PDB file of C-alpha atoms and ligand atoms in Angstrom:
ATOM      1  CA  MET A 938       3.024 -17.841  -1.300  1.00  0.00           C
ATOM      2  CA  THR A 939       4.880 -14.632  -2.931  1.00  0.00           C
ATOM      3  CA  SER A 940       5.901 -13.857  -6.112  1.00  0.00           C
ATOM      4  CA  THR A 941       9.211 -15.008  -5.138  1.00  0.00           C
ATOM      5  CA  ASP A 942       8.737 -18.313  -7.192  1.00  0.00           C
ATOM      6  CA  HIS A 943      11.178 -16.354  -9.432  1.00  0.00           C
ATOM      7  CA  PRO A 944      13.517 -13.953  -8.123  1.00  0.00           C
ATOM      8  CA  PHE A 945      12.399 -11.471 -10.603  1.00  0.00           C
ATOM      9  CA  GLY A 946       8.594 -12.057 -10.233  1.00  0.00           C
ATOM     10  CA  ARG A 947       7.361 -12.375 -13.857  1.00  0.00           C
ATOM     11  CA  THR A 948       8.909 -11.498 -16.909  1.00  0.00           C
ATOM     12  CA  THR A 949       6.683 -12.125 -19.559  1.00  0.00           C
ATOM     13  CA  THR A 950       3.198  -9.814 -20.443  1.00  0.00           C
ATOM     14  CA  THR A 951       1.513  -8.603 -23.188  1.00  0.00           C
ATOM     15  CA  LEU A 952       0.597  -5.088 -24.183  1.00  0.00           C
ATOM     16  CA  ASP A 953      -3.071  -5.890 -23.642  1.00  0.00           C
ATOM     17  CA  GLU A 954      -2.240  -7.100 -20.054  1.00  0.00           C
ATOM     18  CA  LEU A 955      -0.388  -3.885 -19.415  1.00  0.00           C
ATOM     19  CA  HIS A 956      -3.117  -1.362 -20.434  1.00  0.00           C
ATOM     20  CA  GLY A 957      -5.068  -3.445 -18.052  1.00  0.00           C
ATOM     21  CA  CYS A 958      -2.932  -2.857 -15.132  1.00  0.00           C
ATOM     22  CA  VAL A 959      -1.115   0.408 -15.466  1.00  0.00           C
ATOM     23  CA  ASP A 960      -2.579   3.632 -14.756  1.00  0.00           C
ATOM     24  CA  VAL A 961      -2.153   5.279 -18.164  1.00  0.00           C
ATOM     25  CA  THR A 962      -4.520   8.013 -17.373  1.00  0.00           C
ATOM     26  CA  ASP A 963      -2.762   8.802 -14.359  1.00  0.00           C
ATOM     27  CA  ALA A 964       1.012   8.935 -15.867  1.00  0.00           C
ATOM     28  CA  LYS A 965      -0.134  10.855 -18.687  1.00  0.00           C
ATOM     29  CA  ARG A 966      -1.738  13.443 -15.964  1.00  0.00           C
ATOM     30  CA  VAL A 967       1.375  13.785 -14.209  1.00  0.00           C
ATOM     31  CA  LEU A 968       3.502  14.249 -17.390  1.00  0.00           C
ATOM     32  CA  ASN A 969       0.722  16.945 -18.698  1.00  0.00           C
ATOM     33  CA  SER A 970       1.119  18.460 -15.181  1.00  0.00           C
ATOM     34  CA  ILE A 971       4.854  19.174 -15.520  1.00  0.00           C
ATOM     35  CA  GLY A 972       4.743  20.415 -19.550  1.00  0.00           C
ATOM     36  CA  VAL A 973       6.378  17.007 -21.180  1.00  0.00           C
ATOM     37  CA  ALA A 974       5.356  17.093 -24.611  1.00  0.00           C
ATOM     38  CA  LYS A 975       3.134  15.019 -26.098  1.00  0.00           C
ATOM     39  CA  PRO A 976       2.508  12.545 -22.696  1.00  0.00           C
ATOM     40  CA  ASP A 977       0.194  10.562 -24.752  1.00  0.00           C
ATOM     41  CA  LYS A 978       2.585   9.460 -27.097  1.00  0.00           C
ATOM     42  CA  ALA A 979       5.301   9.070 -24.335  1.00  0.00           C
ATOM     43  CA  VAL A 980       3.271   7.028 -22.061  1.00  0.00           C
ATOM     44  CA  GLU A 981       2.372   4.845 -24.680  1.00  0.00           C
ATOM     45  CA  GLY A 982       5.894   4.512 -25.692  1.00  0.00           C
ATOM     46  CA  PHE A 983       7.295   3.400 -22.778  1.00  0.00           C
ATOM     47  CA  LEU A 984       4.149   0.696 -22.535  1.00  0.00           C
ATOM     48  CA  ASP A 985       5.351  -0.640 -25.832  1.00  0.00           C
ATOM     49  CA  GLN A 986       8.808  -0.915 -24.665  1.00  0.00           C
ATOM     50  CA  MET A 987       7.896  -2.661 -21.003  1.00  0.00           C
ATOM     51  CA  PRO A 988       7.648  -6.227 -22.439  1.00  0.00           C
ATOM     52  CA  THR A 989      11.157  -5.805 -23.613  1.00  0.00           C
ATOM     53  CA  LEU A 990      12.199  -4.280 -20.614  1.00  0.00           C
ATOM     54  CA  LEU A 991      10.965  -7.463 -18.385  1.00  0.00           C
ATOM     55  CA  ALA A 992      12.737  -9.822 -20.964  1.00  0.00           C
ATOM     56  CA  TRP A 993      15.963  -7.783 -20.408  1.00  0.00           C
ATOM     57  CA  LEU A 994      15.522  -8.245 -16.628  1.00  0.00           C
ATOM     58  CA  ASP A 995      15.338 -12.097 -17.124  1.00  0.00           C
ATOM     59  CA  GLU A 996      18.422 -12.356 -19.320  1.00  0.00           C
ATOM     60  CA  HIS A 997      20.651  -9.502 -17.315  1.00  0.00           C
ATOM     61  CA  GLY A 998      18.999  -9.131 -13.974  1.00  0.00           C
ATOM     62  CA  ARG A 999      21.244  -9.458 -11.107  1.00  0.00           C
ATOM     63  CA  ASP A1000      20.468 -12.647  -8.816  1.00  0.00           C
ATOM     64  CA  TYR A1001      21.136 -11.545  -5.162  1.00  0.00           C
ATOM     65  CA  PRO A1002      20.048 -13.890  -2.416  1.00  0.00           C
ATOM     66  CA  TRP A1003      17.609 -11.345  -0.978  1.00  0.00           C
ATOM     67  CA  ARG A1004      15.711 -11.644  -4.095  1.00  0.00           C
ATOM     68  CA  ARG A1005      15.071 -15.245  -4.044  1.00  0.00           C
ATOM     69  CA  ALA A1006      14.020 -14.447  -0.091  1.00  0.00           C
ATOM     70  CA  SER A1007      10.465 -14.788   1.050  1.00  0.00           C
ATOM     71  CA  ASP A1008      10.787 -14.472   4.860  1.00  0.00           C
ATOM     72  CA  PRO A1009       9.730 -10.678   5.713  1.00  0.00           C
ATOM     73  CA  TRP A1010      12.403 -10.052   8.229  1.00  0.00           C
ATOM     74  CA  GLN A1011      15.354 -11.053   5.873  1.00  0.00           C
ATOM     75  CA  ILE A1012      13.443  -8.833   3.173  1.00  0.00           C
ATOM     76  CA  TYR A1013      13.120  -5.875   5.708  1.00  0.00           C
ATOM     77  CA  ALA A1014      16.628  -6.422   7.397  1.00  0.00           C
ATOM     78  CA  SER A1015      18.149  -6.591   3.979  1.00  0.00           C
ATOM     79  CA  GLU A1016      16.961  -3.307   2.615  1.00  0.00           C
ATOM     80  CA  ILE A1017      17.917  -1.921   5.928  1.00  0.00           C
ATOM     81  CA  LEU A1018      21.730  -3.485   5.051  1.00  0.00           C
ATOM     82  CA  LEU A1019      21.283  -1.940   1.538  1.00  0.00           C
ATOM     83  CA  GLN A1020      21.076   1.501   2.579  1.00  0.00           C
ATOM     84  CA  ARG A1021      23.472   3.633   1.315  1.00  0.00           C
ATOM     85  CA  THR A1022      25.674   0.484   0.469  1.00  0.00           C
ATOM     86  CA  ARG A1023      26.709  -1.583  -2.540  1.00  0.00           C
ATOM     87  CA  SER A1024      24.646  -4.643  -3.203  1.00  0.00           C
ATOM     88  CA  ASP A1025      28.021  -7.099  -3.771  1.00  0.00           C
ATOM     89  CA  ALA A1026      28.843  -5.816  -0.184  1.00  0.00           C
ATOM     90  CA  VAL A1027      25.640  -6.879   1.435  1.00  0.00           C
ATOM     91  CA  ALA A1028      25.801 -10.164  -0.675  1.00  0.00           C
ATOM     92  CA  ASP A1029      29.032 -10.670   1.179  1.00  0.00           C
ATOM     93  CA  ILE A1030      27.834 -10.737   4.307  1.00  0.00           C
ATOM     94  CA  TYR A1031      24.278 -11.858   3.726  1.00  0.00           C
ATOM     95  CA  PRO A1032      24.901 -15.592   4.781  1.00  0.00           C
ATOM     96  CA  GLU A1033      26.404 -14.780   8.091  1.00  0.00           C
ATOM     97  CA  PHE A1034      24.314 -12.276   8.965  1.00  0.00           C
ATOM     98  CA  PHE A1035      21.173 -14.714   8.568  1.00  0.00           C
ATOM     99  CA  ALA A1036      22.923 -17.529   9.880  1.00  0.00           C
ATOM    100  CA  GLN A1037      23.328 -15.404  13.201  1.00  0.00           C
ATOM    101  CA  PHE A1038      20.060 -13.369  13.142  1.00  0.00           C
ATOM    102  CA  PRO A1039      17.441 -15.613  11.519  1.00  0.00           C
ATOM    103  CA  SER A1040      14.495 -13.513  13.448  1.00  0.00           C
ATOM    104  CA  ALA A1041      14.153 -10.053  14.920  1.00  0.00           C
ATOM    105  CA  ARG A1042      14.141 -12.186  18.224  1.00  0.00           C
ATOM    106  CA  CYS A1043      17.614 -13.374  17.331  1.00  0.00           C
ATOM    107  CA  LEU A1044      18.758 -10.182  16.805  1.00  0.00           C
ATOM    108  CA  LEU A1045      17.701  -8.655  19.920  1.00  0.00           C
ATOM    109  CA  GLU A1046      19.068 -11.356  21.874  1.00  0.00           C
ATOM    110  CA  ALA A1047      22.306 -11.206  20.643  1.00  0.00           C
ATOM    111  CA  ASP A1048      25.334  -9.732  21.814  1.00  0.00           C
ATOM    112  CA  GLU A1049      26.041  -6.219  20.123  1.00  0.00           C
ATOM    113  CA  GLU A1050      29.314  -6.391  19.732  1.00  0.00           C
ATOM    114  CA  ASP A1051      28.495  -9.706  17.237  1.00  0.00           C
ATOM    115  CA  LEU A1052      26.051  -7.616  15.576  1.00  0.00           C
ATOM    116  CA  ARG A1053      28.712  -4.635  14.694  1.00  0.00           C
ATOM    117  CA  SER A1054      31.417  -6.964  13.765  1.00  0.00           C
ATOM    118  CA  ILE A1055      29.047  -8.615  11.066  1.00  0.00           C
ATOM    119  CA  VAL A1056      28.064  -5.326   9.840  1.00  0.00           C
ATOM    120  CA  HIS A1057      31.458  -3.646  10.200  1.00  0.00           C
ATOM    121  CA  PRO A1058      32.729  -4.229   6.283  1.00  0.00           C
ATOM    122  CA  LEU A1059      29.404  -2.102   5.144  1.00  0.00           C
ATOM    123  CA  GLY A1060      30.550   1.041   7.079  1.00  0.00           C
ATOM    124  CA  PHE A1061      27.953   3.295   9.014  1.00  0.00           C
ATOM    125  CA  VAL A1062      28.187   0.694  11.857  1.00  0.00           C
ATOM    126  CA  ASN A1063      26.575   3.109  14.404  1.00  0.00           C
ATOM    127  CA  HIS A1064      23.464   3.959  12.344  1.00  0.00           C
ATOM    128  CA  ARG A1065      23.253   0.418  11.287  1.00  0.00           C
ATOM    129  CA  VAL A1066      23.293  -1.110  14.484  1.00  0.00           C
ATOM    130  CA  ARG A1067      20.456   1.480  15.873  1.00  0.00           C
ATOM    131  CA  THR A1068      18.327   0.608  12.996  1.00  0.00           C
ATOM    132  CA  LEU A1069      18.385  -3.111  12.718  1.00  0.00           C
ATOM    133  CA  ARG A1070      17.896  -3.077  16.206  1.00  0.00           C
ATOM    134  CA  GLU A1071      15.051  -0.632  16.300  1.00  0.00           C
ATOM    135  CA  ALA A1072      13.602  -2.741  13.547  1.00  0.00           C
ATOM    136  CA  ALA A1073      13.867  -5.789  15.259  1.00  0.00           C
ATOM    137  CA  GLU A1074      12.205  -4.156  18.445  1.00  0.00           C
ATOM    138  CA  LEU A1075       9.524  -2.953  16.244  1.00  0.00           C
ATOM    139  CA  CYS A1076       8.857  -6.908  14.990  1.00  0.00           C
ATOM    140  CA  ALA A1077       9.436  -8.226  18.245  1.00  0.00           C
ATOM    141  CA  GLU A1078       6.532  -6.478  19.358  1.00  0.00           C
ATOM    142  CA  VAL A1079       4.183  -8.261  17.200  1.00  0.00           C
ATOM    143  CA  GLN A1080       5.318 -11.513  17.961  1.00  0.00           C
ATOM    144  CA  ASP A1081       8.572 -11.555  15.771  1.00  0.00           C
ATOM    145  CA  GLU A1082       6.547 -10.407  12.750  1.00  0.00           C
ATOM    146  CA  VAL A1083       7.086  -7.707  10.203  1.00  0.00           C
ATOM    147  CA  PRO A1084       4.160  -5.193  10.017  1.00  0.00           C
ATOM    148  CA  ALA A1085       2.985  -5.207   6.822  1.00  0.00           C
ATOM    149  CA  ASP A1086       2.188  -1.493   7.067  1.00  0.00           C
ATOM    150  CA  LEU A1087       3.717   1.668   5.426  1.00  0.00           C
ATOM    151  CA  GLU A1088       3.927   4.164   8.677  1.00  0.00           C
ATOM    152  CA  ALA A1089       4.942   1.318  11.205  1.00  0.00           C
ATOM    153  CA  LEU A1090       7.741  -0.113   8.979  1.00  0.00           C
ATOM    154  CA  GLN A1091       9.242   3.386   8.990  1.00  0.00           C
ATOM    155  CA  GLN A1092       9.359   4.171  12.786  1.00  0.00           C
ATOM    156  CA  PRO A1093      12.676   2.674  13.116  1.00  0.00           C
ATOM    157  CA  TRP A1094      15.478   5.280  13.205  1.00  0.00           C
ATOM    158  CA  ARG A1095      16.316   6.661   9.520  1.00  0.00           C
ATOM    159  CA  VAL A1096      14.107   4.048   7.700  1.00  0.00           C
ATOM    160  CA  GLY A1097      12.201   5.992   5.197  1.00  0.00           C
ATOM    161  CA  PRO A1098       9.669   5.258   2.308  1.00  0.00           C
ATOM    162  CA  TYR A1099      11.895   3.347  -0.052  1.00  0.00           C
ATOM    163  CA  THR A1100      12.672   0.760   2.566  1.00  0.00           C
ATOM    164  CA  ALA A1101       9.324   0.629   4.055  1.00  0.00           C
ATOM    165  CA  ARG A1102       8.056   0.216   0.223  1.00  0.00           C
ATOM    166  CA  ALA A1103      10.320  -2.200  -0.769  1.00  0.00           C
ATOM    167  CA  CYS A1104       9.638  -4.498   1.988  1.00  0.00           C
ATOM    168  CA  LEU A1105       5.833  -4.241   1.117  1.00  0.00           C
ATOM    169  CA  LEU A1106       6.602  -5.151  -2.321  1.00  0.00           C
ATOM    170  CA  PHE A1107       9.006  -7.845  -1.898  1.00  0.00           C
ATOM    171  CA  ALA A1108       7.744  -9.467   1.240  1.00  0.00           C
ATOM    172  CA  PHE A1109       4.288  -9.018   1.213  1.00  0.00           C
ATOM    173  CA  ASP A1110       3.505  -8.672  -2.644  1.00  0.00           C
ATOM    174  CA  GLN A1111       1.612  -5.151  -2.632  1.00  0.00           C
ATOM    175  CA  PRO A1112       2.048  -3.770  -5.912  1.00  0.00           C
ATOM    176  CA  MET A1113       3.738  -0.419  -5.977  1.00  0.00           C
ATOM    177  CA  ALA A1114       7.049   1.922  -7.259  1.00  0.00           C
ATOM    178  CA  LEU A1115      10.532   2.078  -5.654  1.00  0.00           C
ATOM    179  CA  VAL A1116      11.529   5.551  -6.228  1.00  0.00           C
ATOM    180  CA  ASP A1117      15.306   6.197  -5.867  1.00  0.00           C
ATOM    181  CA  THR A1118      17.718   8.478  -7.713  1.00  0.00           C
ATOM    182  CA  ASN A1119      18.551   5.507 -10.315  1.00  0.00           C
ATOM    183  CA  THR A1120      14.889   5.005 -10.811  1.00  0.00           C
ATOM    184  CA  ALA A1121      14.130   8.545 -10.993  1.00  0.00           C
ATOM    185  CA  ARG A1122      17.033   9.090 -13.577  1.00  0.00           C
ATOM    186  CA  ILE A1123      15.412   6.556 -16.225  1.00  0.00           C
ATOM    187  CA  VAL A1124      12.076   8.305 -16.049  1.00  0.00           C
ATOM    188  CA  GLY A1125      13.852  11.835 -16.237  1.00  0.00           C
ATOM    189  CA  ARG A1126      15.514  10.623 -19.047  1.00  0.00           C
ATOM    190  CA  VAL A1127      12.523   8.477 -20.937  1.00  0.00           C
ATOM    191  CA  PHE A1128      10.359  11.345 -20.476  1.00  0.00           C
ATOM    192  CA  ASP A1129      12.330  14.128 -20.793  1.00  0.00           C
ATOM    193  CA  TYR A1130      11.027  14.815 -17.498  1.00  0.00           C
ATOM    194  CA  PRO A1131      12.713  17.963 -15.519  1.00  0.00           C
ATOM    195  CA  LEU A1132      13.624  16.248 -12.231  1.00  0.00           C
ATOM    196  CA  PRO A1133      13.504  18.170  -9.015  1.00  0.00           C
ATOM    197  CA  GLU A1134      16.715  18.911  -7.059  1.00  0.00           C
ATOM    198  CA  GLN A1135      15.893  15.630  -4.737  1.00  0.00           C
ATOM    199  CA  PRO A1136      13.845  13.363  -7.077  1.00  0.00           C
ATOM    200  CA  HIS A1137      13.472  10.265  -4.989  1.00  0.00           C
ATOM    201  CA  LYS A1138      11.591  12.791  -2.353  1.00  0.00           C
ATOM    202  CA  SER A1139       9.329  14.130  -5.028  1.00  0.00           C
ATOM    203  CA  THR A1140       5.806  12.991  -4.441  1.00  0.00           C
ATOM    204  CA  ARG A1141       5.036  13.690  -8.200  1.00  0.00           C
ATOM    205  CA  VAL A1142       8.089  11.644  -9.515  1.00  0.00           C
ATOM    206  CA  GLN A1143       6.719   8.835  -6.820  1.00  0.00           C
ATOM    207  CA  ARG A1144       3.203   9.388  -8.389  1.00  0.00           C
ATOM    208  CA  LEU A1145       4.229   8.984 -11.871  1.00  0.00           C
ATOM    209  CA  LEU A1146       6.215   5.680 -11.034  1.00  0.00           C
ATOM    210  CA  ASP A1147       2.935   4.215  -8.843  1.00  0.00           C
ATOM    211  CA  ALA A1148       0.870   4.704 -12.128  1.00  0.00           C
ATOM    212  CA  LEU A1149       3.512   3.297 -14.342  1.00  0.00           C
ATOM    213  CA  ALA A1150       3.925   0.068 -11.937  1.00  0.00           C
ATOM    214  CA  PRO A1151       1.648  -2.535 -12.950  1.00  0.00           C
ATOM    215  CA  ASP A1152      -1.114  -3.439 -10.219  1.00  0.00           C
ATOM    216  CA  ASN A1153       0.032  -7.283 -10.217  1.00  0.00           C
ATOM    217  CA  PRO A1154       2.588  -8.439  -7.613  1.00  0.00           C
ATOM    218  CA  ALA A1155       4.608 -10.266  -9.884  1.00  0.00           C
ATOM    219  CA  LEU A1156       4.708  -8.026 -12.670  1.00  0.00           C
ATOM    220  CA  ALA A1157       5.251  -5.007 -10.270  1.00  0.00           C
ATOM    221  CA  ARG A1158       8.079  -6.830  -8.663  1.00  0.00           C
ATOM    222  CA  ALA A1159       9.743  -7.446 -12.267  1.00  0.00           C
ATOM    223  CA  PHE A1160       9.291  -3.818 -13.028  1.00  0.00           C
ATOM    224  CA  ASN A1161      10.971  -2.696 -10.248  1.00  0.00           C
ATOM    225  CA  LEU A1162      13.796  -4.766 -10.370  1.00  0.00           C
ATOM    226  CA  ALA A1163      14.265  -4.229 -14.150  1.00  0.00           C
ATOM    227  CA  LEU A1164      14.551   0.000 -13.395  1.00  0.00           C
ATOM    228  CA  LEU A1165      16.925  -1.068 -10.606  1.00  0.00           C
ATOM    229  CA  ASP A1166      18.855  -2.992 -12.710  1.00  0.00           C
ATOM    230  CA  LEU A1167      19.029  -0.781 -15.695  1.00  0.00           C
ATOM    231  CA  GLY A1168      19.747   2.227 -13.554  1.00  0.00           C
ATOM    232  CA  ALA A1169      23.128   0.417 -12.329  1.00  0.00           C
ATOM    233  CA  LEU A1170      23.986  -1.120 -15.444  1.00  0.00           C
ATOM    234  CA  VAL A1171      22.891   0.295 -18.210  1.00  0.00           C
ATOM    235  CA  CYS A1172      21.464   3.862 -17.633  1.00  0.00           C
ATOM    236  CA  THR A1173      23.991   4.904 -15.467  1.00  0.00           C
ATOM    237  CA  SER A1174      24.317   8.603 -14.089  1.00  0.00           C
ATOM    238  CA  GLU A1175      27.603   9.590 -16.392  1.00  0.00           C
ATOM    239  CA  ASN A1176      27.613   7.204 -19.415  1.00  0.00           C
ATOM    240  CA  PRO A1177      24.120   5.716 -20.370  1.00  0.00           C
ATOM    241  CA  ASN A1178      24.671   2.954 -22.906  1.00  0.00           C
ATOM    242  CA  CYS A1179      21.376   3.587 -25.193  1.00  0.00           C
ATOM    243  CA  PRO A1180      22.628   1.250 -27.982  1.00  0.00           C
ATOM    244  CA  ALA A1181      22.375  -1.790 -25.398  1.00  0.00           C
ATOM    245  CA  CYS A1182      19.238  -0.346 -23.492  1.00  0.00           C
ATOM    246  CA  PRO A1183      15.480  -2.072 -24.253  1.00  0.00           C
ATOM    247  CA  LEU A1184      13.483   1.158 -23.619  1.00  0.00           C
ATOM    248  CA  ALA A1185      15.652   3.178 -26.132  1.00  0.00           C
ATOM    249  CA  GLU A1186      12.847   3.174 -28.718  1.00  0.00           C
ATOM    250  CA  GLY A1187      10.602   4.955 -26.372  1.00  0.00           C
ATOM    251  CA  CYS A1188      13.243   6.996 -24.739  1.00  0.00           C
ATOM    252  CA  GLU A1189      13.203  10.898 -25.372  1.00  0.00           C
ATOM    253  CA  TYR A1190      17.255  11.067 -24.125  1.00  0.00           C
ATOM    254  CA  ALA A1191      17.981   7.883 -26.700  1.00  0.00           C
ATOM    255  CA  GLN A1192      16.156   9.804 -29.610  1.00  0.00           C
ATOM    256  CA  THR A1193      17.390  12.901 -29.346  1.00  0.00           C
ATOM    257  CA  GLY A1194      20.463  13.323 -27.261  1.00  0.00           C
ATOM    258  CA  ASP A1195      23.754  12.749 -28.155  1.00  0.00           C
ATOM    259  CA  VAL A1196      24.690   9.150 -27.642  1.00  0.00           C
TER     260      VAL A1196
HETATM  261  S1  SF4 B 725      17.720   4.538 -23.710  1.00  0.00           S
HETATM  262 FE1  SF4 B 725      19.447   5.410 -22.320  1.00  0.00          FE
HETATM  263  S2  SF4 B 725      18.878   7.135 -21.552  1.00  0.00           S
HETATM  264 FE2  SF4 B 725      17.034   6.102 -22.183  1.00  0.00          FE
HETATM  265  S3  SF4 B 725      16.812   4.694 -20.552  1.00  0.00           S
HETATM  266 FE3  SF4 B 725      17.963   3.673 -21.820  1.00  0.00          FE
HETATM  267  S4  SF4 B 725      20.052   3.768 -21.260  1.00  0.00           S
HETATM  268 FE4  SF4 B 725      18.562   5.418 -20.399  1.00  0.00          FE
END
């Protein structure tokens, strides 16, 4: 049983519970190391807003079919389909894709032209077909099972830490943080964190988000989905909608920025 009983995981918590499962000390240490002002206040302020963030997810989160999936192959393959692609486009082909390729073995045995035709609307067809076939080969090696291993999951061509971590989090209930440009942008604004050029590749940003992610599978799932959806719907790159944001009270950008 995974935390997919609810597509968002668990969206209710208390400050007391969060203090028991968030690595507040390490989050403060990371912020301190890059010279963020008052890291203690910043982390406590973020923690204060986390129950509101999860409640926001419950009301506004996007209910995609892969968020209801519990089968590791469906989750792993979905994350590959989502690479550099709009979620709505993946949702459009999702039913047909998994009707045709319900397992890694089915994908390997299928005619490659069928695979190409189904993923065609997503673009990057050569890239995607190669990655999906290598992922299916990886799973077929171990009797059609997706390996629950961060390194192994990254063996297929162009599968990086984000996809591997998403698979571990959503398919195997391993609490951890997902860092992409959206989630990095949120922490950059909330903490007035001077983000590096490629924040999604920064080990320090990863460490900060790992420290903030609750060490509890259902809460970690909700935490990550909340940040992903907040980055897509509210804290957008151009026009963040701070008045509608559940993090506004603890957000440095909202408190000091021109919003
Ligand atoms: S308050 Fe504004 S800047 Fe801060 S996280 Fe929310 S939308 Fe982004």
